[in-house]
Amino acid sequence: GTKENDARLQIFSVTREGRVLPTAISTSPPVGSFLDSVQLYYSPACYAGTGCTIYVQFRPTMDLVRGDTITVSLPAFTGRNSSLQPVTDPLPPAAGSLTAWNDAAGQFGLESSKLY
């Protein structure tokens, strides 16, 4: 995603008259972004070789709908691969409720099961 007014967004052109160098786009809306709202925490505290529950909290700038998947990369973590599993902890009404771990990628996916 991109943040609002992301300076990395640029425009350039190659024309018959010559090349127009990349220029930053000064105004742009956020697209598929979580801004600075992402928080990660564990319960109980995680230690190498032990299991724990990982919580991720974020506020998306875009609408999420049933079946959307958010992928969280944790490359230093390991664990057994799993398929989509229900989250058993109580969650707020607008929360995802299915997760899966991919050990080779060091990622888990959170699938939204409720409409936002």
Coordinates of N, CA and C in Angstrom, one line a residue:
G1 N 0.8 -1.2 0.0 CA 0.0 0.0 0.0 C 0.9 1.3 0.0
T2 N 0.2 2.3 -0.1 CA 0.9 3.6 -0.1 C 0.2 4.5 0.9
K3 N 1.0 5.3 1.6 CA 0.5 6.3 2.5 C 0.0 7.5 1.7
E4 N -0.8 8.4 2.4 CA -1.2 9.6 1.8 C 0.0 10.5 1.4
N5 N 0.0 11.0 0.2 CA 1.1 11.9 -0.3 C 2.4 11.2 -0.2
D6 N 2.5 10.0 -0.5 CA 3.7 9.2 -0.5 C 4.7 9.7 -1.5
A7 N 5.9 10.2 -1.1 CA 6.9 10.8 -2.0 C 7.5 9.8 -2.9
R8 N 7.3 8.5 -2.6 CA 7.9 7.5 -3.5 C 7.1 7.4 -4.9
L9 N 5.9 7.9 -4.9 CA 5.1 7.9 -6.1 C 5.7 9.0 -7.1
Q10 N 6.0 8.5 -8.3 CA 6.6 9.5 -9.2 C 6.0 9.3 -10.6
I11 N 6.1 10.2 -11.4 CA 5.7 10.2 -12.8 C 6.8 10.6 -13.7
F12 N 7.0 9.9 -14.9 CA 8.0 10.3 -15.8 C 7.4 9.9 -17.2
S13 N 8.1 10.4 -18.2 CA 7.7 10.2 -19.6 C 8.8 10.1 -20.5
V14 N 8.7 9.4 -21.6 CA 9.6 9.4 -22.7 C 8.8 9.8 -24.0
T15 N 9.1 11.0 -24.5 CA 8.3 11.5 -25.6 C 9.2 11.7 -26.9
R16 N 8.6 12.1 -27.9 CA 9.4 12.4 -29.2 C 10.4 13.6 -28.9
E17 N 10.0 14.5 -28.0 CA 10.8 15.6 -27.8 C 11.9 15.3 -26.7
G18 N 11.9 14.2 -26.1 CA 12.9 13.8 -25.1 C 12.3 13.2 -23.9
R19 N 13.1 12.9 -23.0 CA 12.7 12.3 -21.7 C 12.4 13.3 -20.7
V20 N 11.3 13.1 -19.9 CA 10.9 13.9 -18.8 C 11.3 13.1 -17.5
L21 N 12.2 13.7 -16.8 CA 12.7 13.0 -15.6 C 11.7 12.7 -14.5
P22 N 11.8 11.7 -13.7 CA 10.9 11.4 -12.7 C 10.6 12.5 -11.8
T23 N 9.4 12.8 -11.5 CA 9.0 13.9 -10.6 C 8.0 13.3 -9.6
A24 N 8.2 13.7 -8.3 CA 7.3 13.2 -7.2 C 5.9 13.7 -7.4
I25 N 4.9 12.9 -7.2 CA 3.5 13.3 -7.2 C 3.2 13.9 -5.8
S26 N 2.8 15.1 -5.8 CA 2.7 15.9 -4.5 C 1.5 15.5 -3.7
T27 N 0.4 15.1 -4.4 CA -0.8 14.8 -3.6 C -1.4 13.5 -4.1
S28 N -1.6 12.6 -3.2 CA -2.2 11.3 -3.5 C -2.9 10.7 -2.3
P29 N -4.0 10.0 -2.5 CA -4.8 9.4 -1.4 C -4.0 8.1 -0.9
P30 N -4.3 7.7 0.3 CA -3.7 6.4 0.7 C -4.4 5.3 0.0
V31 N -3.7 4.3 -0.4 CA -4.2 3.1 -1.1 C -3.7 1.9 -0.4
G32 N -4.6 1.1 0.1 CA -4.3 -0.2 0.8 C -3.2 0.0 1.8
S33 N -3.4 0.9 2.7 CA -2.4 1.2 3.7 C -2.9 1.0 5.1
F34 N -2.0 0.8 6.1 CA -2.4 0.7 7.5 C -1.8 1.9 8.2
L35 N -1.3 2.9 7.5 CA -0.7 4.1 8.1 C 0.3 3.6 9.2
D36 N 0.2 4.3 10.3 CA 1.1 3.9 11.4 C 0.4 3.3 12.5
S37 N -0.6 2.5 12.2 CA -1.5 1.9 13.2 C -1.2 0.5 13.6
V38 N -0.2 -0.1 13.0 CA 0.1 -1.6 13.3 C 0.8 -1.8 14.6
Q39 N 0.2 -2.7 15.4 CA 0.8 -3.1 16.7 C 0.9 -4.6 16.7
L40 N 1.9 -5.1 17.3 CA 2.2 -6.5 17.4 C 2.5 -6.8 18.9
Y41 N 1.9 -7.8 19.5 CA 2.2 -8.2 20.8 C 1.9 -9.7 21.0
Y42 N 2.4 -10.2 22.1 CA 2.4 -11.7 22.4 C 1.8 -12.0 23.7
S43 N 1.2 -13.2 23.8 CA 0.8 -13.7 25.1 C 0.8 -15.2 25.1
P44 N 1.5 -15.8 26.0 CA 2.5 -15.2 26.9 C 3.7 -14.7 26.1
A45 N 4.7 -14.1 26.8 CA 5.9 -13.6 26.1 C 6.5 -14.8 25.3
C46 N 7.0 -14.4 24.1 CA 7.6 -15.4 23.2 C 9.0 -15.6 23.5
Y47 N 9.5 -16.9 23.6 CA 10.9 -17.2 23.7 C 11.2 -18.3 22.7
A48 N 12.4 -18.3 22.3 CA 12.8 -19.3 21.2 C 12.5 -20.7 21.7
G49 N 11.8 -21.5 20.8 CA 11.5 -22.9 21.1 C 10.2 -23.0 21.8
T50 N 9.5 -22.0 22.2 CA 8.2 -22.1 22.9 C 7.1 -21.5 22.0
G51 N 5.9 -21.9 22.3 CA 4.7 -21.4 21.6 C 4.2 -20.2 22.3
C52 N 3.5 -19.4 21.5 CA 2.8 -18.2 22.1 C 1.7 -17.8 21.1
T53 N 0.8 -16.9 21.6 CA -0.2 -16.3 20.7 C 0.3 -15.0 20.3
I54 N 0.2 -14.7 19.0 CA 0.6 -13.4 18.4 C -0.7 -12.6 18.1
Y55 N -0.7 -11.4 18.6 CA -1.8 -10.5 18.3 C -1.3 -9.4 17.4
V56 N -2.1 -9.1 16.4 CA -1.8 -8.0 15.5 C -3.0 -7.1 15.5
Q57 N -2.8 -5.8 15.7 CA -3.9 -4.8 15.6 C -3.5 -3.7 14.6
F58 N -4.5 -3.4 13.8 CA -4.2 -2.3 12.8 C -5.5 -1.7 12.4
R59 N -5.4 -0.5 11.8 CA -6.5 0.3 11.3 C -6.3 0.5 9.8
P60 N -6.9 -0.2 8.9 CA -6.7 0.0 7.5 C -7.4 1.3 7.0
T61 N -6.7 1.8 5.9 CA -7.3 3.0 5.3 C -8.3 2.6 4.2
M62 N -8.4 1.3 3.9 CA -9.3 0.9 2.9 C -10.4 0.0 3.5
D63 N -11.5 -0.2 2.8 CA -12.5 -1.1 3.3 C -12.0 -2.6 3.1
L64 N -12.2 -3.4 4.1 CA -12.0 -4.8 4.0 C -13.3 -5.5 4.0
V65 N -13.4 -6.6 3.2 CA -14.7 -7.3 3.1 C -14.4 -8.8 3.4
R66 N -15.4 -9.5 3.6 CA -15.4 -10.9 3.9 C -14.5 -11.6 2.9
G67 N -13.5 -12.4 3.4 CA -12.6 -13.2 2.6 C -11.3 -12.5 2.3
D68 N -11.1 -11.2 2.5 CA -9.8 -10.5 2.3 C -8.8 -11.1 3.3
T69 N -7.6 -11.2 2.8 CA -6.5 -11.7 3.6 C -5.4 -10.7 3.9
I70 N -5.0 -10.5 5.1 CA -3.9 -9.7 5.5 C -2.8 -10.6 5.8
T71 N -1.6 -10.4 5.2 CA -0.4 -11.3 5.5 C 0.6 -10.5 6.4
V72 N 1.0 -11.2 7.4 CA 2.0 -10.6 8.4 C 3.2 -11.4 8.2
S73 N 4.3 -10.8 7.9 CA 5.6 -11.4 7.8 C 6.4 -11.3 9.1
L74 N 6.9 -12.5 9.5 CA 7.7 -12.6 10.7 C 8.9 -13.5 10.4
P75 N 9.8 -13.1 9.6 CA 10.9 -14.0 9.1 C 11.7 -14.7 10.1
A76 N 11.9 -14.2 11.3 CA 12.7 -14.8 12.3 C 11.9 -15.9 13.1
F77 N 10.6 -16.0 12.9 CA 9.8 -16.9 13.6 C 9.7 -18.2 12.9
T78 N 9.5 -19.3 13.6 CA 9.4 -20.6 13.0 C 8.2 -21.3 13.7
G79 N 7.7 -22.3 13.0 CA 6.6 -23.1 13.6 C 6.1 -24.1 12.6
R80 N 5.2 -25.0 13.0 CA 4.6 -25.9 12.0 C 3.6 -25.2 11.1
N81 N 3.6 -25.6 9.8 CA 2.6 -25.1 8.9 C 1.2 -25.4 9.4
S82 N 0.3 -24.5 9.2 CA -1.1 -24.8 9.5 C -2.0 -24.3 8.5
S83 N -3.2 -24.9 8.4 CA -4.2 -24.4 7.5 C -5.0 -23.3 8.3
L84 N -6.0 -22.8 7.6 CA -6.9 -21.8 8.3 C -7.5 -22.4 9.6
Q85 N -7.3 -21.7 10.7 CA -7.8 -22.1 12.0 C -8.6 -21.0 12.6
P86 N -9.7 -21.3 13.2 CA -10.4 -20.2 13.9 C -9.6 -19.7 15.1
V87 N -9.8 -18.4 15.2 CA -9.2 -17.7 16.4 C -10.1 -17.9 17.6
T88 N -9.6 -18.4 18.7 CA -10.4 -18.7 19.8 C -10.6 -17.6 20.8
D89 N -9.7 -16.6 20.7 CA -9.8 -15.5 21.7 C -10.9 -14.6 21.3
P90 N -11.6 -13.9 22.3 CA -12.6 -13.0 22.0 C -12.1 -11.8 21.2
L91 N -12.8 -11.5 20.2 CA -12.4 -10.4 19.3 C -13.5 -9.3 19.2
P92 N -13.1 -8.1 18.8 CA -14.1 -7.1 18.6 C -14.9 -7.5 17.4
P93 N -16.1 -6.9 17.2 CA -17.0 -7.3 16.1 C -16.4 -7.1 14.7
A94 N -15.5 -6.2 14.5 CA -14.9 -6.0 13.1 C -13.5 -6.6 13.1
A95 N -13.4 -7.9 13.5 CA -12.1 -8.5 13.5 C -12.0 -9.7 12.6
G96 N -10.8 -10.1 12.2 CA -10.6 -11.3 11.4 C -10.7 -12.5 12.4
S97 N -11.0 -13.6 11.9 CA -11.1 -14.8 12.8 C -10.5 -16.0 12.3
L98 N -9.8 -16.0 11.2 CA -9.1 -17.2 10.7 C -7.6 -16.9 10.4
T99 N -6.7 -17.8 10.9 CA -5.3 -17.6 10.6 C -4.7 -18.8 10.1
A100 N -3.6 -18.7 9.4 CA -2.8 -19.8 8.9 C -1.3 -19.4 8.9
W101 N -0.4 -20.4 9.3 CA 1.0 -20.1 9.4 C 1.7 -20.8 8.2
N102 N 2.6 -20.1 7.5 CA 3.5 -20.7 6.5 C 4.9 -20.6 7.0
D103 N 5.5 -21.7 7.4 CA 6.8 -21.7 8.0 C 7.9 -21.3 7.0
A104 N 7.8 -21.8 5.8 CA 8.8 -21.5 4.8 C 8.9 -20.0 4.5
A105 N 7.8 -19.4 4.5 CA 7.8 -17.9 4.2 C 7.9 -17.1 5.5
G106 N 7.7 -17.7 6.6 CA 7.7 -16.9 7.9 C 6.6 -16.0 8.0
Q107 N 5.4 -16.4 7.5 CA 4.2 -15.5 7.4 C 3.0 -16.2 8.0
F108 N 2.1 -15.4 8.5 CA 0.7 -15.9 8.7 C -0.3 -15.0 8.1
G109 N -1.4 -15.5 7.7 CA -2.4 -14.8 7.0 C -3.6 -14.6 8.0
L110 N -4.2 -13.5 8.0 CA -5.4 -13.2 8.8 C -6.5 -13.0 7.8
E111 N -7.6 -13.8 7.8 CA -8.7 -13.7 6.9 C -9.8 -13.0 7.6
S112 N -10.3 -12.0 7.0 CA -11.5 -11.3 7.6 C -12.7 -12.1 7.3
S113 N -13.5 -12.4 8.4 CA -14.7 -13.2 8.2 C -15.9 -12.4 8.5
K114 N -15.7 -11.2 8.9 CA -16.9 -10.3 9.1 C -16.8 -9.1 8.2
L115 N -17.9 -8.5 7.9 CA -17.8 -7.3 7.1 C -17.5 -6.1 7.9
Y116 N -16.7 -5.2 7.4 CA -16.3 -4.0 8.2 C -17.2 -2.8 7.9

